[in-house]
Amino acid sequence: MRLTALALLLVLPALRADEGMWTFDNLPIKKIQAKYGWAPGQAWLDHVRLAAVRFPGGSGSFVSKDGLVLTNHHVGHHWTQVVSDAQHDYVKNGFVAATRDQEIKVPGLALFTLLEMENVTDQIEKAVPAGADEQAAAKAKAAELAELVKEQGAKTGLDCQPVTLYQGGQVWIYRYKKHTDVRLVMSPEYGVAAFGKDWDNFSWPRHDLDFSLFRVYENGKPYAPAHHLAWTGKGVSYGDLTFTVGHPGNTSRLETLAQMEAKRDVTNPMAIRTLDRMRSSLHAFAALGEEQSRLVSDQLMGIENAYKVVVGETDGLRDKVAMARVAEAEKELRAKVEGDPKLKAAASSSWTKIEEAVAQLKVMAKEASLMGALRSETLGSAVSLHRYATEMQKPAEQRTPQYQDEKAFTALKTRLMAVKPTDAGQESFTLLNVMIGAQQELGAEHAITQMLLGGKTPEAATKELLSGSRLGDAALRKALVEGDPKAILEHSDPALVLARKLSPKLDEIRKRQQGFQSVVSENLTRIAKARFAVYGTSTYPDATFTLRLSYGAVETYPLSGTLAQPFTTFAGLYDRAAAWGPKAEEGSWELPARWVERRDKLNLFTPYNFISSNDIIGGNSGSPVVDKKGELVGLAFDGNIESNAGRYYFDARLNRCLSVDARAIVEALDKVYDAKHLVAELTRKN
Amino acid sequence: MRLTALALLLVLPALRADEGMWTFDNLPIKKIQAKYGWAPGQAWLDHVRLAAVRFPGGSGSFVSKDGLVLTNHHVGHHWTQVVSDAQHDYVKNGFVAATRDQEIKVPGLALFTLLEMENVTDQIEKAVPAGADEQAAAKAKAAELAELVKEQGAKTGLDCQPVTLYQGGQVWIYRYKKHTDVRLVMSPEYGVAAFGKDWDNFSWPRHDLDFSLFRVYENGKPYAPAHHLAWTGKGVSYGDLTFTVGHPGNTSRLETLAQMEAKRDVTNPMAIRTLDRMRSSLHAFAALGEEQSRLVSDQLMGIENAYKVVVGETDGLRDKVAMARVAEAEKELRAKVEGDPKLKAAASSSWTKIEEAVAQLKVMAKEASLMGALRSETLGSAVSLHRYATEMQKPAEQRTPQYQDEKAFTALKTRLMAVKPTDAGQESFTLLNVMIGAQQELGAEHAITQMLLGGKTPEAATKELLSGSRLGDAALRKALVEGDPKAILEHSDPALVLARKLSPKLDEIRKRQQGFQSVVSENLTRIAKARFAVYGTSTYPDATFTLRLSYGAVETYPLSGTLAQPFTTFAGLYDRAAAWGPKAEEGSWELPARWVERRDKLNLFTPYNFISSNDIIGGNSGSPVVDKKGELVGLAFDGNIESNAGRYYFDARLNRCLSVDARAIVEALDKVYDAKHLVAELTRKN
């Protein structure tokens, strides 16, 4: 990549800056039309929006009139695990319901479809009494919004959710239909859905059959959605216009340069080190045996993913060309703010204030990072219990709000009593990690390190704490929470003793951190408001895990000295499996038996995965990729490694969305899974 | 790549630093043995050395007892073009001699095999008379070496060539057998030999059938070499020990940090711009028609290649981790030099002197670069003629040595008279390039730019010069060279008029440049000598286009967020052909018709290309890759893009040698080319 990218760029076709995660009420129709000679109309937009589905943390779409829902295997991973047990590992071995009777109800899974959106900004603003100061105004607006949400919920029977866009520039209520009877229909084996395992995550060329199928039921019968996406007939080609419809989680494209630089130089490198320690210890734990490996596989996948994300982000923040563009945009906005007396008064000093607060946060970054590192169940619950006891010593009216609201207080106590079941081995790895992290980041001489280790080695300190503490005992926890809180403050359990020492120090750090963060946050809102005043809805709001549309095209990018191939095929899948063999790197490129056996049944040159220039980010996983006809041509499942800087900026040269080709899904269902009934349902013409 | 490389590294298997282009007399046997549990013995070494063959600019090997020679398609490209004509384009369409009668003699092609090597360092040193000063010593040594070469040539009948290693630390005479009757036997189509064309050059994963076969004849019969490499039986696997035997062209690994930094910051970026201008204009010329395209295809390929090399080098020079290692090595050597009074006196100040000279060269870099840019045949020959005439005005004894040696003088005059045939269109592109280059690099106000353009646009100036000059007329040239040189100095041909203006300026620049370069060169020799005194033959000498052996293993590297696959297969070739289709990017990934038709005859999962950690560089193209048994398992044809920094340092993390798998060659010969006779000859067991 690197320099070569620059070189290859010279001969690349004209760049297409398909930036933007657009809300459905505000699409750059003219821009799309001008560039692609076609733009969606209202019927098209309504159709794809109403076919879209929100999963927990991801996206999906209705793909049949009988409520069949398509999403990624990795979005469905957790839910497939939920319906698995020791005898039926549907994640590893895959699952196909041969009939509707066999479809498995997934407890706890709820899906949402966005039926209506209403801009309530004016209404909210009107609720502010004349002459109210800023704080009173905010309070009035919040109350009005809560009231509206409640009122609309009661009136429509829909799940109403407030949505703040443009950092407060617009307030909406999105009204969703909530589906709670969702059943697993089909899921391929993990080994082909995530071929190349963690190694291949974010890489391209890719060979992942990253899809799974669920079905929504209502009243015990398949749900009939008003809209579903028709399956493509001929598929998508190089250069074709594509749209993704999904729920990008969050972006920070409006952060200031000072914030991005602090991430690049201080907090991201630290996060990388922390993840690296966690990863190493989980790998070591997984190496102990098959059961240990199963226990942490999900967690490890999350960490490997987070690791690549933060490494990719950091890499992006180090890209001089792209960051110069970010700096340029900031300079332009600052100039416009300076040029407008009202904006100048409101936000001119905000960049400097953020810069100063960020400088302070950089100084205390290592200490602050330890907060999030208290992941040990034992130590974490001890600190929570200690905080509870301390709070209870105060007069009732001085306690934090959580203690003053009956419902919240009950919930808190329930949480404190709930003993999270953890494997003792895993817990010791986690705590050891905290100890080593303190030693390495803060140094042996730091007060926190000395409290944690008590002069011992990290291994000895961990062993002593875990063998001595009885906080994993549910009866003890119950007794502590229901008894006199003073007992907690005097208890001899070594975890509580340690929490007693640590807490004042942790509280002090937290308070300092929150102080600087509130300066950052307040000034960022001021900048955002100024930005909205200058640019309005000519731009798109930062992602908020609400429905967005991105447009783009199937398009190459400079990769490793050449141009990235726009598609892969099943032949590429088998090529890589053959290149590595089933044993290399712990079977990362080993194909499931069914795939080995049925190779010659497949048309090997069926398009499998493809890349496009759509602007997506985490949360978009499972987004349908649709063409001009509104037909489903693909299923977005990842970004390339270069797109990890997408949190901060969109780089048209390099950011690519990775999708499973719709043609591969039916080819596999047909030839590998003998699921002709599903092929028929997906490709049915109505 | 980039940051990710660092990340993935943490979980990579222990690094194997298989650095070194070793001479056959000085192999790190213990190191190889310790690492791989096996090391070559003398018989093995003699065998592979005597089977190795040197091509012009490349390498090869005997692969049958009947003198069959294997090299790369791109090493044979020029020679295949030589025996092609408008009716028979063997480069494009490929060539297979069905019988030996059909093998085509290649005029001008000579191959060399290295029979004997003799270290004559002592003998040369002894030739220095007692008390001789440095200059006298150098002269005496040169005379002695020339005498030895001549004497040995007469005695052995072999082609004897002096070889200076370790920047003067050792002097050898290498004795070669020269083969002048070489015939083309088989060459695949360019479209499969260089699949992905310029785009894929240096990239990985790769799918190039980059081989061709020649046969050496002697007295009209196939030559029977004493040694040839047996074809592998079972092939090579991931992790296997591999050796390359070939002729690395040149490396600059002993340059100082100051030199490398100057390349990184000044001269390489400038070279990139120059190549870029040349490339653009050649592309524009090629776009004019099929014949124009054919005319420049070779040159364009060379430029595209040079472009990627210099971009890759620059990229490598920007790699902070690797460059820190270079700096560390320099620091270590400097410390050792400081610690030894004799070495200190000889070389201590050399680094600073180089640094100062390099600083001066940086200042004049743009002017100096114009020298090499005078590629226009018209302007170049005018400048040469002017120089000749000027020189002839001096008294004979003051002329440069070339004019005082009868033979050299005759050769010079012949060159001056030889009109290089160029297409008028191409020449105008080249000259236009020189004009634009001056304008862009030196600026419109620079004296040279003003002389070149004479106040006109580059286009107008080019047109005027070329339409007015008659230097392309052989009769005129002959008359000028054979007549009174004064006529040249007074001639009204516009190219000669321009040369008259330019020459004093060019001479002045050249003189200044040579002054600084001689400081660099002298001090680099001093450092090299000190280095040899410190480390001796525990290291390997910089490459000198003489026979070397590199060892390594089939090994992955971190690539684009994942691990590079160690092999590709024919399935990968067809995957990429299908992914792009035959039309994309001017058919860069279009397969020849024969390959499309015969796809299903092939075993698609035959290993095709592979990567290994052998330390190679330009000149190694065509090197046989041999295993412990001395059998041929592959054919080196490229380095990955990351290895382009190999000129300056070997980066074990990333440098990889790319080879065609021997199994792919016989599979293709058998299934695609119906060349069963060649398969039989290659795999014959004797």
PDB file of N, CA, C and O in Angstrom, chain A residues 2-3 7-8 199-200 203 276 307-308 315 318 559-562 564-565 567 569 572 574-576 579-580 599 605, chain B residues 2-3 7-8 10 199-200 203 307-308 315 318 559-562 564-565 567 569 574-576 579-580 599 605 642:
ATOM      1  N   ARG A   2       0.873   1.891   1.094  1.00  0.00           N
ATOM      2  CA  ARG A   2       1.737   3.018   1.395  1.00  0.00           C
ATOM      3  C   ARG A   2       1.972   3.922   0.179  1.00  0.00           C
ATOM      4  O   ARG A   2       1.048   4.350  -0.461  1.00  0.00           O
ATOM      5  N   LEU A   3       3.222   4.148  -0.119  1.00  0.00           N
ATOM      6  CA  LEU A   3       3.534   5.080  -1.183  1.00  0.00           C
ATOM      7  C   LEU A   3       2.903   4.682  -2.504  1.00  0.00           C
ATOM      8  O   LEU A   3       2.451   5.497  -3.274  1.00  0.00           O
ATOM      9  N   ALA A   7       1.221   6.330  -6.130  1.00  0.00           N
ATOM     10  CA  ALA A   7       1.699   6.116  -7.486  1.00  0.00           C
ATOM     11  C   ALA A   7       0.561   5.624  -8.368  1.00  0.00           C
ATOM     12  O   ALA A   7       0.300   6.161  -9.437  1.00  0.00           O
ATOM     13  N   LEU A   8      -0.127   4.600  -7.889  1.00  0.00           N
ATOM     14  CA  LEU A   8      -1.165   3.984  -8.701  1.00  0.00           C
ATOM     15  C   LEU A   8      -2.306   4.955  -8.952  1.00  0.00           C
ATOM     16  O   LEU A   8      -2.955   4.912  -9.983  1.00  0.00           O
ATOM     17  N   TRP A 199      -7.477 -13.813  11.268  1.00  0.00           N
ATOM     18  CA  TRP A 199      -6.466 -13.310  10.329  1.00  0.00           C
ATOM     19  C   TRP A 199      -7.115 -12.486   9.229  1.00  0.00           C
ATOM     20  O   TRP A 199      -6.677 -11.393   8.911  1.00  0.00           O
ATOM     21  N   ASP A 200      -8.176 -13.052   8.653  1.00  0.00           N
ATOM     22  CA  ASP A 200      -8.762 -12.410   7.475  1.00  0.00           C
ATOM     23  C   ASP A 200      -9.696 -11.250   7.800  1.00  0.00           C
ATOM     24  O   ASP A 200     -10.063 -10.501   6.895  1.00  0.00           O
ATOM     25  N   SER A 203      -9.600  -8.009   5.930  1.00  0.00           N
ATOM     26  CA  SER A 203      -8.672  -8.114   4.799  1.00  0.00           C
ATOM     27  C   SER A 203      -9.427  -8.262   3.489  1.00  0.00           C
ATOM     28  O   SER A 203     -10.619  -8.533   3.456  1.00  0.00           O
ATOM     29  N   ASP A 276      -3.635  -5.906  23.529  1.00  0.00           N
ATOM     30  CA  ASP A 276      -2.619  -6.890  23.252  1.00  0.00           C
ATOM     31  C   ASP A 276      -2.364  -7.786  24.459  1.00  0.00           C
ATOM     32  O   ASP A 276      -2.210  -8.994  24.335  1.00  0.00           O
ATOM     33  N   TYR A 307      -8.967  -4.967  18.230  1.00  0.00           N
ATOM     34  CA  TYR A 307      -7.546  -4.733  18.011  1.00  0.00           C
ATOM     35  C   TYR A 307      -7.296  -4.194  16.608  1.00  0.00           C
ATOM     36  O   TYR A 307      -6.641  -3.178  16.410  1.00  0.00           O
ATOM     37  N   LYS A 308      -7.871  -4.900  15.627  1.00  0.00           N
ATOM     38  CA  LYS A 308      -7.657  -4.453  14.252  1.00  0.00           C
ATOM     39  C   LYS A 308      -8.298  -3.093  14.003  1.00  0.00           C
ATOM     40  O   LYS A 308      -7.774  -2.284  13.257  1.00  0.00           O
ATOM     41  N   ASP A 315      -3.607   3.893  12.296  1.00  0.00           N
ATOM     42  CA  ASP A 315      -2.948   3.962  11.015  1.00  0.00           C
ATOM     43  C   ASP A 315      -3.550   5.084  10.175  1.00  0.00           C
ATOM     44  O   ASP A 315      -2.821   5.886   9.565  1.00  0.00           O
ATOM     45  N   ARG A 318      -2.577   8.410  11.126  1.00  0.00           N
ATOM     46  CA  ARG A 318      -1.185   8.722  10.777  1.00  0.00           C
ATOM     47  C   ARG A 318      -1.030   9.032   9.290  1.00  0.00           C
ATOM     48  O   ARG A 318       0.061   9.348   8.830  1.00  0.00           O
ATOM     49  N   LEU A 559      -3.874  -1.760  -4.040  1.00  0.00           N
ATOM     50  CA  LEU A 559      -3.597  -2.724  -2.975  1.00  0.00           C
ATOM     51  C   LEU A 559      -2.304  -3.468  -3.239  1.00  0.00           C
ATOM     52  O   LEU A 559      -2.169  -4.130  -4.271  1.00  0.00           O
ATOM     53  N   SER A 560      -1.353  -3.316  -2.315  1.00  0.00           N
ATOM     54  CA  SER A 560      -0.166  -4.157  -2.328  1.00  0.00           C
ATOM     55  C   SER A 560       0.535  -4.157  -3.680  1.00  0.00           C
ATOM     56  O   SER A 560       0.918  -5.199  -4.192  1.00  0.00           O
ATOM     57  N   GLY A 561       0.666  -2.991  -4.269  1.00  0.00           N
ATOM     58  CA  GLY A 561       1.405  -2.868  -5.521  1.00  0.00           C
ATOM     59  C   GLY A 561       0.560  -3.048  -6.760  1.00  0.00           C
ATOM     60  O   GLY A 561       1.014  -2.807  -7.864  1.00  0.00           O
ATOM     61  N   THR A 562      -0.687  -3.490  -6.596  1.00  0.00           N
ATOM     62  CA  THR A 562      -1.533  -3.659  -7.775  1.00  0.00           C
ATOM     63  C   THR A 562      -2.907  -3.067  -7.491  1.00  0.00           C
ATOM     64  O   THR A 562      -3.061  -2.275  -6.566  1.00  0.00           O
ATOM     65  N   ALA A 564      -6.792  -3.883  -6.384  1.00  0.00           N
ATOM     66  CA  ALA A 564      -7.583  -4.926  -5.724  1.00  0.00           C
ATOM     67  C   ALA A 564      -8.613  -5.477  -6.699  1.00  0.00           C
ATOM     68  O   ALA A 564      -9.279  -4.712  -7.396  1.00  0.00           O
ATOM     69  N   GLN A 565      -8.741  -6.797  -6.739  1.00  0.00           N
ATOM     70  CA  GLN A 565      -9.750  -7.378  -7.627  1.00  0.00           C
ATOM     71  C   GLN A 565     -11.132  -7.019  -7.094  1.00  0.00           C
ATOM     72  O   GLN A 565     -11.375  -7.087  -5.891  1.00  0.00           O
ATOM     73  N   PHE A 567     -14.042  -8.488  -7.386  1.00  0.00           N
ATOM     74  CA  PHE A 567     -14.802  -9.640  -6.909  1.00  0.00           C
ATOM     75  C   PHE A 567     -13.850 -10.758  -6.510  1.00  0.00           C
ATOM     76  O   PHE A 567     -12.708 -10.784  -6.924  1.00  0.00           O
ATOM     77  N   THR A 569     -14.248 -15.263  -6.237  1.00  0.00           N
ATOM     78  CA  THR A 569     -15.158 -16.344  -6.628  1.00  0.00           C
ATOM     79  C   THR A 569     -14.920 -17.529  -5.686  1.00  0.00           C
ATOM     80  O   THR A 569     -13.961 -17.523  -4.902  1.00  0.00           O
ATOM     81  N   GLY A 572     -11.445 -18.809  -5.696  1.00  0.00           N
ATOM     82  CA  GLY A 572     -10.482 -18.165  -4.806  1.00  0.00           C
ATOM     83  C   GLY A 572     -10.536 -18.755  -3.401  1.00  0.00           C
ATOM     84  O   GLY A 572      -9.519 -18.894  -2.723  1.00  0.00           O
ATOM     85  N   TYR A 574     -11.288 -21.868  -2.630  1.00  0.00           N
ATOM     86  CA  TYR A 574     -10.594 -23.160  -2.647  1.00  0.00           C
ATOM     87  C   TYR A 574      -9.096 -22.987  -2.905  1.00  0.00           C
ATOM     88  O   TYR A 574      -8.280 -23.779  -2.438  1.00  0.00           O
ATOM     89  N   ASP A 575      -8.750 -21.952  -3.659  1.00  0.00           N
ATOM     90  CA  ASP A 575      -7.336 -21.650  -3.892  1.00  0.00           C
ATOM     91  C   ASP A 575      -6.631 -21.382  -2.562  1.00  0.00           C
ATOM     92  O   ASP A 575      -5.577 -21.953  -2.270  1.00  0.00           O
ATOM     93  N   ARG A 576      -7.233 -20.563  -1.734  1.00  0.00           N
ATOM     94  CA  ARG A 576      -6.585 -20.234  -0.458  1.00  0.00           C
ATOM     95  C   ARG A 576      -6.607 -21.426   0.492  1.00  0.00           C
ATOM     96  O   ARG A 576      -5.656 -21.630   1.248  1.00  0.00           O
ATOM     97  N   ALA A 579      -3.814 -23.442  -0.667  1.00  0.00           N
ATOM     98  CA  ALA A 579      -2.526 -22.796  -0.438  1.00  0.00           C
ATOM     99  C   ALA A 579      -2.036 -23.005   0.993  1.00  0.00           C
ATOM    100  O   ALA A 579      -0.858 -23.199   1.246  1.00  0.00           O
ATOM    101  N   TRP A 580      -2.946 -22.961   1.936  1.00  0.00           N
ATOM    102  CA  TRP A 580      -2.578 -23.085   3.349  1.00  0.00           C
ATOM    103  C   TRP A 580      -2.635 -24.521   3.836  1.00  0.00           C
ATOM    104  O   TRP A 580      -1.871 -24.912   4.730  1.00  0.00           O
ATOM    105  N   ARG A 599     -17.174 -29.603  -3.360  1.00  0.00           N
ATOM    106  CA  ARG A 599     -16.498 -28.626  -4.219  1.00  0.00           C
ATOM    107  C   ARG A 599     -16.916 -28.748  -5.682  1.00  0.00           C
ATOM    108  O   ARG A 599     -17.234 -27.744  -6.332  1.00  0.00           O
ATOM    109  N   PHE A 605     -16.806 -20.485 -10.374  1.00  0.00           N
ATOM    110  CA  PHE A 605     -16.575 -19.096 -10.758  1.00  0.00           C
ATOM    111  C   PHE A 605     -17.775 -18.186 -10.491  1.00  0.00           C
ATOM    112  O   PHE A 605     -17.893 -17.106 -11.041  1.00  0.00           O
TER     113      PHE A 605
ATOM    114  N   ARG B   2       1.616  -1.600   6.718  1.00  0.00           N
ATOM    115  CA  ARG B   2       1.932  -0.518   7.645  1.00  0.00           C
ATOM    116  C   ARG B   2       1.889  -0.955   9.111  1.00  0.00           C
ATOM    117  O   ARG B   2       2.555  -1.902   9.480  1.00  0.00           O
ATOM    118  N   LEU B   3       1.087  -0.281   9.898  1.00  0.00           N
ATOM    119  CA  LEU B   3       1.056  -0.604  11.315  1.00  0.00           C
ATOM    120  C   LEU B   3       0.715  -2.058  11.575  1.00  0.00           C
ATOM    121  O   LEU B   3       1.252  -2.688  12.476  1.00  0.00           O
ATOM    122  N   ALA B   7       1.558  -5.316  14.317  1.00  0.00           N
ATOM    123  CA  ALA B   7       0.600  -6.016  15.152  1.00  0.00           C
ATOM    124  C   ALA B   7       0.692  -7.513  14.924  1.00  0.00           C
ATOM    125  O   ALA B   7       0.842  -8.294  15.859  1.00  0.00           O
ATOM    126  N   LEU B   8       0.631  -7.905  13.680  1.00  0.00           N
ATOM    127  CA  LEU B   8       0.612  -9.330  13.365  1.00  0.00           C
ATOM    128  C   LEU B   8       1.913 -10.003  13.780  1.00  0.00           C
ATOM    129  O   LEU B   8       1.950 -11.161  14.125  1.00  0.00           O
ATOM    130  N   LEU B  10       3.508  -9.896  16.312  1.00  0.00           N
ATOM    131  CA  LEU B  10       3.524 -10.400  17.677  1.00  0.00           C
ATOM    132  C   LEU B  10       3.165 -11.880  17.738  1.00  0.00           C
ATOM    133  O   LEU B  10       3.592 -12.591  18.627  1.00  0.00           O
ATOM    134  N   TRP B 199       0.365  -3.921 -13.614  1.00  0.00           N
ATOM    135  CA  TRP B 199      -0.304  -3.788 -12.319  1.00  0.00           C
ATOM    136  C   TRP B 199       0.252  -4.792 -11.319  1.00  0.00           C
ATOM    137  O   TRP B 199       0.553  -4.451 -10.176  1.00  0.00           O
ATOM    138  N   ASP B 200       0.367  -6.029 -11.757  1.00  0.00           N
ATOM    139  CA  ASP B 200       0.740  -7.079 -10.809  1.00  0.00           C
ATOM    140  C   ASP B 200       2.233  -7.156 -10.522  1.00  0.00           C
ATOM    141  O   ASP B 200       2.634  -7.849  -9.583  1.00  0.00           O
ATOM    142  N   SER B 203       3.605  -7.570  -7.082  1.00  0.00           N
ATOM    143  CA  SER B 203       2.511  -7.798  -6.133  1.00  0.00           C
ATOM    144  C   SER B 203       2.432  -9.272  -5.725  1.00  0.00           C
ATOM    145  O   SER B 203       3.034 -10.146  -6.340  1.00  0.00           O
ATOM    146  N   TYR B 307       9.819   2.302 -12.108  1.00  0.00           N
ATOM    147  CA  TYR B 307       8.960   3.144 -11.297  1.00  0.00           C
ATOM    148  C   TYR B 307       8.614   2.458  -9.977  1.00  0.00           C
ATOM    149  O   TYR B 307       8.776   3.018  -8.898  1.00  0.00           O
ATOM    150  N   LYS B 308       8.154   1.207 -10.093  1.00  0.00           N
ATOM    151  CA  LYS B 308       7.794   0.494  -8.867  1.00  0.00           C
ATOM    152  C   LYS B 308       9.021   0.250  -7.996  1.00  0.00           C
ATOM    153  O   LYS B 308       8.937   0.281  -6.777  1.00  0.00           O
ATOM    154  N   ASP B 315       9.863   3.944  -0.274  1.00  0.00           N
ATOM    155  CA  ASP B 315       9.003   3.483   0.794  1.00  0.00           C
ATOM    156  C   ASP B 315       9.822   2.778   1.880  1.00  0.00           C
ATOM    157  O   ASP B 315       9.651   3.027   3.077  1.00  0.00           O
ATOM    158  N   ARG B 318      11.705   4.944   4.021  1.00  0.00           N
ATOM    159  CA  ARG B 318      10.859   5.690   4.954  1.00  0.00           C
ATOM    160  C   ARG B 318      10.391   4.826   6.121  1.00  0.00           C
ATOM    161  O   ARG B 318       9.707   5.310   7.015  1.00  0.00           O
ATOM    162  N   LEU B 559       0.269  -9.236   5.436  1.00  0.00           N
ATOM    163  CA  LEU B 559      -0.146  -8.558   4.208  1.00  0.00           C
ATOM    164  C   LEU B 559      -1.577  -8.083   4.315  1.00  0.00           C
ATOM    165  O   LEU B 559      -2.483  -8.891   4.531  1.00  0.00           O
ATOM    166  N   SER B 560      -1.765  -6.788   4.233  1.00  0.00           N
ATOM    167  CA  SER B 560      -3.099  -6.222   4.076  1.00  0.00           C
ATOM    168  C   SER B 560      -4.066  -6.718   5.154  1.00  0.00           C
ATOM    169  O   SER B 560      -5.193  -7.085   4.872  1.00  0.00           O
ATOM    170  N   GLY B 561      -3.604  -6.761   6.391  1.00  0.00           N
ATOM    171  CA  GLY B 561      -4.475  -7.136   7.499  1.00  0.00           C
ATOM    172  C   GLY B 561      -4.501  -8.612   7.804  1.00  0.00           C
ATOM    173  O   GLY B 561      -5.047  -9.042   8.810  1.00  0.00           O
ATOM    174  N   THR B 562      -3.919  -9.442   6.933  1.00  0.00           N
ATOM    175  CA  THR B 562      -3.910 -10.877   7.210  1.00  0.00           C
ATOM    176  C   THR B 562      -2.505 -11.420   6.937  1.00  0.00           C
ATOM    177  O   THR B 562      -1.547 -10.655   6.861  1.00  0.00           O
ATOM    178  N   ALA B 564      -0.066 -13.392   4.278  1.00  0.00           N
ATOM    179  CA  ALA B 564       0.005 -13.718   2.855  1.00  0.00           C
ATOM    180  C   ALA B 564      -0.037 -15.229   2.675  1.00  0.00           C
ATOM    181  O   ALA B 564       0.649 -15.962   3.379  1.00  0.00           O
ATOM    182  N   GLN B 565      -0.836 -15.677   1.705  1.00  0.00           N
ATOM    183  CA  GLN B 565      -0.888 -17.120   1.456  1.00  0.00           C
ATOM    184  C   GLN B 565       0.450 -17.552   0.872  1.00  0.00           C
ATOM    185  O   GLN B 565       1.003 -16.876   0.016  1.00  0.00           O
ATOM    186  N   PHE B 567       1.299 -20.065  -1.060  1.00  0.00           N
ATOM    187  CA  PHE B 567       1.221 -20.522  -2.448  1.00  0.00           C
ATOM    188  C   PHE B 567       0.004 -19.886  -3.129  1.00  0.00           C
ATOM    189  O   PHE B 567      -0.935 -19.459  -2.455  1.00  0.00           O
ATOM    190  N   THR B 569      -2.598 -21.125  -6.618  1.00  0.00           N
ATOM    191  CA  THR B 569      -2.859 -22.276  -7.494  1.00  0.00           C
ATOM    192  C   THR B 569      -3.458 -21.756  -8.803  1.00  0.00           C
ATOM    193  O   THR B 569      -3.798 -20.576  -8.909  1.00  0.00           O
ATOM    194  N   TYR B 574      -7.556 -18.332 -12.378  1.00  0.00           N
ATOM    195  CA  TYR B 574      -8.873 -18.226 -13.016  1.00  0.00           C
ATOM    196  C   TYR B 574      -9.842 -17.388 -12.180  1.00  0.00           C
ATOM    197  O   TYR B 574     -10.726 -16.727 -12.707  1.00  0.00           O
ATOM    198  N   ASP B 575      -9.664 -17.417 -10.868  1.00  0.00           N
ATOM    199  CA  ASP B 575     -10.475 -16.568  -9.989  1.00  0.00           C
ATOM    200  C   ASP B 575     -10.274 -15.101 -10.350  1.00  0.00           C
ATOM    201  O   ASP B 575     -11.231 -14.350 -10.532  1.00  0.00           O
ATOM    202  N   ARG B 576      -9.023 -14.698 -10.494  1.00  0.00           N
ATOM    203  CA  ARG B 576      -8.769 -13.287 -10.791  1.00  0.00           C
ATOM    204  C   ARG B 576      -9.172 -12.925 -12.215  1.00  0.00           C
ATOM    205  O   ARG B 576      -9.652 -11.824 -12.469  1.00  0.00           O
ATOM    206  N   ALA B 579     -12.766 -12.446 -11.908  1.00  0.00           N
ATOM    207  CA  ALA B 579     -13.098 -11.264 -11.108  1.00  0.00           C
ATOM    208  C   ALA B 579     -13.028  -9.990 -11.933  1.00  0.00           C
ATOM    209  O   ALA B 579     -13.851  -9.092 -11.779  1.00  0.00           O
ATOM    210  N   TRP B 580     -12.043  -9.912 -12.820  1.00  0.00           N
ATOM    211  CA  TRP B 580     -11.866  -8.692 -13.610  1.00  0.00           C
ATOM    212  C   TRP B 580     -12.607  -8.758 -14.947  1.00  0.00           C
ATOM    213  O   TRP B 580     -13.039  -7.731 -15.464  1.00  0.00           O
ATOM    214  N   ARG B 599      -9.063 -24.726 -19.574  1.00  0.00           N
ATOM    215  CA  ARG B 599      -9.178 -24.640 -18.118  1.00  0.00           C
ATOM    216  C   ARG B 599      -9.525 -25.971 -17.479  1.00  0.00           C
ATOM    217  O   ARG B 599      -8.896 -26.385 -16.494  1.00  0.00           O
ATOM    218  N   PHE B 605      -5.873 -27.090  -8.780  1.00  0.00           N
ATOM    219  CA  PHE B 605      -5.259 -26.864  -7.471  1.00  0.00           C
ATOM    220  C   PHE B 605      -3.779 -27.233  -7.432  1.00  0.00           C
ATOM    221  O   PHE B 605      -3.181 -27.407  -6.375  1.00  0.00           O
ATOM    222  N   GLU B 642       7.371  -5.023  -1.032  1.00  0.00           N
ATOM    223  CA  GLU B 642       8.105  -4.659   0.191  1.00  0.00           C
ATOM    224  C   GLU B 642       9.598  -4.943   0.062  1.00  0.00           C
ATOM    225  O   GLU B 642      10.395  -4.407   0.822  1.00  0.00           O
TER     226      GLU B 642
END
